[in-house]
Every structure is written in structure tokens, then in C-alpha cells.
Amino acid sequence: MNKRLIYQIIGAFVLAIVAGLIFGEQIEVVQPLGDLFLRLIQFIIVPLILATIIVGVTSTGDIKRLGRLGGKTVSFYLITSFFAITFGLLAGFVFQPGTGLDVSIEEESVAPTETEGVVQTLLNIIPTNPIESLATGNVLQIIFFAVFIGIGITIVGDKAKPVQNFFDGLAEVMYKITSIIMLLVPIGIFGLLAPIVGQYGISVLLPLIKVIIAMLVACIIHVAILYSIALKSFGKMSPIRFFKGIFPAAAVAFTTSSSSGTLPVTMKSTQENLNVSKETSSFVLPLGATINMDGTALYQGLAVVFIAQYFGVDLTFTQLLTVALVGTLASIGAAGVPGAGMVMLMMVLTAINLPLEGVALVAGIDRILDMMRTSVNVMGDATASIIVDTSEKKRENQVEEAV
Ligand code: ASP
């Protein structure tokens, strides 16, 4: 594993915080460095997802294996999301961040956003024009399209070999480009983080410090306890090794607040540092970056309790169940881009009749919460890829032994 990169990232973090605190909002001049990095990782996402998912599906070799892989992945995603939302709710009850709070709500800061119904959201996954999905970067539609192309290639067999080889090659090229861009990770982190520190300073954070602490504690519990147990028992991997290996991706997620944007780095870290096979990671990770968001689910739980406390509403058991259900859907529906979780929070608040103005309460510090939840989102995807990969390898060994 590249130790130098880890030290450089830590150095960039420290430098960004110090520079942000010293120069305040003036540090914004370094923002272009961050934007440069962001654009570089964003430009590879669409071809990367398309090529790797097609390769992921075709390399499973048969539809049955694909179904098994999909089943395992989605089950793991759903179970961990449910735990996440529960930890979020519990953190809200333990830390009581909304009681005795007096912050003025700036209603203008929340633009009313229409959230679509569940049925329409599901239908929208099917692209009517896949080229348009690629052009607009609609990740869920690209995944749908890529899975189908992969299935098609598998069924057609020999005649489709050139198509398969093309996407194989494209995936390799994308991995290579990722390696080159990774050299810029420390610079990108500095350019993105320093302006955030400079802009927020201590004064913005202080009134809502309890929410931030509650979120931090819940995230740490989710990652350090749930993922560690899952990794040790189902992934046969020491959690320390996992955290070291996934660190570059978690750091990029933290600073960019975008799990889709972090995807190239997540793939690289899991394949090279954590030994996850390309077949598994190229299927599990792009899917996870789009539908598996434990950090976002956790945030929904915590934010609901916080807002209810602020408005003096006692949540009933039915309301809590609704939050668990709708919050999980909201985390699945949220795109892997900055601020998506906060927009989805409106859906959850509407489902249990809490005032939408509550969103304005958290809006001021959402970026900070977003950084934490995005890191958890990415670590959750990586955990899933290790566990699914271990179970697939075990199965292959068993099959080989039986032959
Ligand atoms: N920013 C998060 C992500 O990209 C989504 C969210 O806002 O919760 O994973």
C-alpha cells in the first residue's frame, strides 16, 4: 500500500485546517485547486461506471451468478442501512441536540424541492434514451443500461466478444487514468477543505455543536462497531487493515462530499489495498455509490429526532417506524452528490408530518454533516465489496474442491 500517499493526505488535512483558521474566508483563493481535482475525478465517472459494470456482469459468466451477487449485495446494503438509521435515531435520543436550542430559522435558505413518488422514482431507473443518460450522467440509469448490455453480451456469447473486449479495454484505461489522478489527491483535498474551514470557522458550528457531535459519535459507532464486526466475521479481514486501506477514499469522500465523485478512488483503494477482485468491486461499488448510503440513512434518523425536539413534537412508535422505512428509501434515492441527503430529508419530514422548515435548521451546517455521512457511505460500499468478494471466493474454492 502506498504509505506516502497516506502521509501526504494527512499533511494536506492538517495544512488545510491551519490555513483555513488563519486566513478565514480569504483562503477561498485555493478553491480552484479543489475544483481542478473535482473535475478530474468527475470526468472519468460516466465511462468508468459504464465500462466496469459491463465488465463486472460479463465476467460473472452466467446470469445465475449475477443474480447471486446482486442478491447478496442488495441484502447487505439494506441490512446496514437499517442499522444506520437506528443508530441515528438513538444518537438523537441520547444527545438531545434539539432541546433548549435557540437558533433563528432562515426559511429562504431552503428551496422547496419537489420529490417524486416512489413509483415514479423506480420507473425513472429505466432510461428511454441511454445516450441521454450518459450525457446527463444519470448514474442509476447508466447502471441499468450497463447491466442489460452485460447480460446481452453474456447470452450472445462468441459474436459479442469484440464488444466485451472493447469494454474490458475501456475499463483498464479508466483505471489507469484514475491512478494518474490519484497523485493529485493531497492537492485536491487541500483545495477543497481549506475554504470550508475558512468559511465555517468556529462561530457557525458552535450553536449546533451537539448535532455535529451526535452525528460524529453515531458515525463512529456504525463504522467502528458494525463494519468491524461484519468485516471480521464475514470478510475475514482485520478492521485495522480495512481502515488503512480505505483511508484515501474516505478522505476524498470527506472533502468532496460526493460518493459518486469518490468512486474511482474507492475502486482503486479496494482493489489495490484491500485485495477485492475486479469482478466483485466493479459490480458492487458503482451500485453502492448510487443506492447504498448508510451515512445518509443515519443522518435522516438523527435529523428527524433533532427537528422534532426543536419543535417540541414527541415522536410516536409508528412515526419512528415510518422514519426507518422512508429514511431507508430516501438514502437509496439520494444521489451521490453534495447535499442530496438534505433534499431527501424533506421526503422523510413530510411522511411524518413534521414542519419542512426544520430543514433550514440543519442547512447551515449541512456541509459538515455531509462530509461525515459521505465518508460513511463510501466505507459502507467498500465493506460490502469485501464481504461479497470473500463469500464468492469461498464458493469458488468449494466448487474447485468438489471437482
Ligand atoms: N453527499 C452524499 C454522498 O454523496 C449524499 C448525501 O447528501 O447524503 O454520498
XYZ file of C-alpha atoms in Angstrom, residues 20-218:
199
model
C -8.454 27.867 6.899
C -8.322 29.024 10.507
C -5.568 31.569 9.870
C -6.850 33.109 6.637
C -10.607 32.738 7.136
C -12.680 33.372 4.040
C -9.645 34.694 2.153
C -8.396 31.138 1.725
C -11.019 30.824 -0.986
C -8.239 31.641 -3.454
C -7.145 27.986 -3.290
C -10.608 26.756 -4.319
C -9.561 26.333 -7.998
C -7.108 23.639 -6.874
C -10.017 21.773 -5.333
C -12.208 22.331 -8.357
C -9.459 21.104 -10.653
C -9.269 17.845 -8.735
C -13.043 17.532 -8.564
C -13.432 17.986 -12.298
C -10.695 15.461 -12.953
C -12.376 12.752 -10.937
C -15.805 13.672 -12.225
C -14.860 13.340 -15.863
C -13.989 9.674 -15.527
C -17.122 8.632 -13.674
C -19.513 8.020 -16.582
C -17.142 5.931 -18.754
C -15.829 4.206 -15.627
C -19.261 3.132 -14.428
C -20.376 2.051 -17.878
C -17.266 0.014 -18.636
C -16.713 -1.536 -15.210
C -20.312 -2.623 -14.726
C -20.418 -4.230 -18.152
C -17.122 -5.980 -17.365
C -18.422 -6.892 -13.905
C -21.553 -8.501 -15.355
C -19.842 -10.282 -18.244
C -17.074 -11.614 -16.015
C -19.621 -13.273 -13.740
C -20.024 -15.558 -16.750
C -23.589 -16.577 -16.130
C -26.847 -14.978 -15.167
C -27.248 -17.194 -12.117
C -24.029 -15.948 -10.588
C -25.041 -12.387 -11.358
C -28.337 -12.929 -9.541
C -26.486 -14.345 -6.545
C -24.046 -11.434 -6.479
C -26.883 -8.927 -6.793
C -28.907 -10.654 -4.077
C -26.037 -10.675 -1.592
C -25.103 -7.090 -2.333
C -28.577 -5.646 -2.027
C -29.350 -7.636 1.158
C -26.175 -6.377 2.803
C -26.990 -2.830 1.736
C -30.499 -2.965 3.158
C -29.480 -4.505 6.491
C -26.694 -1.990 7.129
C -28.919 0.940 6.125
C -31.475 -0.186 8.668
C -28.801 -0.317 11.395
C -27.576 3.108 10.335
C -30.941 4.753 10.663
C -31.424 3.127 14.061
C -28.066 4.479 15.270
C -29.080 7.913 14.005
C -32.374 7.814 15.910
C -30.644 6.568 19.063
C -27.998 9.291 18.865
C -30.824 11.823 18.644
C -32.463 10.475 21.786
C -29.220 10.197 23.744
C -27.705 13.574 22.835
C -30.996 15.525 22.680
C -29.463 18.048 20.268
C -32.749 19.873 19.654
C -33.755 20.621 23.225
C -33.043 24.043 24.712
C -31.829 25.266 21.355
C -32.363 28.782 20.139
C -31.334 29.362 16.567
C -33.273 31.502 14.179
C -34.563 29.685 11.158
C -33.861 31.310 7.836
C -36.641 29.929 5.750
C -35.264 31.315 2.498
C -32.284 29.036 2.794
C -34.415 26.067 1.867
C -35.581 25.990 -1.688
C -38.787 23.968 -1.883
C -37.922 20.892 -3.880
C -40.368 18.510 -5.416
C -39.590 14.936 -4.535
C -41.139 12.355 -6.795
C -43.285 9.486 -5.613
C -41.787 6.057 -5.059
C -43.338 4.519 -8.194
C -42.084 7.281 -10.470
C -38.622 7.118 -8.898
C -38.489 3.397 -9.641
C -39.751 3.852 -13.220
C -37.151 6.542 -13.817
C -34.405 3.966 -13.401
C -35.253 2.675 -16.869
C -33.753 5.025 -19.439
C -35.807 5.863 -22.505
C -32.631 7.012 -24.191
C -29.407 5.574 -22.796
C -27.261 8.066 -24.669
C -29.079 10.845 -22.886
C -28.445 9.082 -19.563
C -24.750 9.028 -20.364
C -24.774 12.650 -21.458
C -26.562 13.857 -18.338
C -24.704 11.477 -16.032
C -27.798 9.773 -14.635
C -25.974 7.076 -12.702
C -28.881 4.811 -11.857
C -29.981 4.730 -15.498
C -26.410 4.066 -16.627
C -26.206 1.130 -14.213
C -29.473 -0.279 -15.539
C -28.297 0.079 -19.121
C -24.844 -1.379 -18.388
C -26.262 -4.397 -16.546
C -28.501 -5.154 -19.537
C -25.662 -4.781 -22.044
C -23.623 -7.128 -19.845
C -26.453 -9.669 -19.789
C -26.831 -9.323 -23.564
C -23.117 -9.919 -24.163
C -23.194 -12.980 -21.902
C -26.163 -14.511 -23.700
C -24.926 -13.752 -27.234
C -21.541 -15.335 -26.491
C -18.861 -15.520 -29.197
C -20.329 -12.980 -31.586
C -20.330 -10.349 -28.843
C -16.677 -10.945 -27.911
C -15.438 -7.773 -29.687
C -17.923 -5.682 -27.699
C -16.806 -7.325 -24.479
C -13.124 -6.773 -25.322
C -13.809 -3.141 -26.080
C -15.350 -2.524 -22.661
C -12.610 -4.577 -20.982
C -10.060 -2.283 -22.557
C -12.027 0.831 -21.721
C -12.241 -0.236 -18.054
C -8.468 -0.756 -17.916
C -7.887 2.667 -19.453
C -10.169 4.249 -16.860
C -8.315 2.510 -14.024
C -5.035 3.835 -15.391
C -6.357 7.381 -15.635
C -7.567 7.042 -12.043
C -4.034 6.133 -10.926
C -2.702 9.266 -12.542
C -5.350 11.485 -10.971
C -4.730 9.891 -7.563
C -1.362 11.631 -7.485
C -3.272 14.874 -7.077
C -5.416 13.715 -4.156
C -3.471 15.673 -1.483
C -3.648 18.891 -3.511
C -7.346 18.369 -4.166
C -8.025 17.758 -0.501
C -6.223 20.924 0.486
C -8.053 22.979 -2.151
C -11.446 21.684 -1.086
C -11.043 21.592 2.672
C -9.250 24.865 3.409
C -12.102 27.068 2.030
C -14.655 25.075 4.021
C -12.711 25.560 7.255
C -12.207 29.220 6.386
C -15.886 29.755 5.679
C -17.308 27.957 8.687
C -14.921 28.915 11.462
C -15.935 28.080 14.998
C -18.806 30.574 15.307
C -21.037 28.905 12.737
C -20.554 25.500 14.293
C -20.980 26.337 17.953
C -24.795 26.698 18.199
C -25.281 23.327 16.572
C -22.290 21.613 18.082
C -24.482 18.973 19.763
C -25.861 17.811 16.398
C -22.367 17.605 14.989
C -21.129 15.599 17.978
C -24.168 13.297 17.888
C -23.575 12.677 14.177
C -19.884 12.043 14.724
C -20.472 9.579 17.566
C -23.187 7.708 15.645
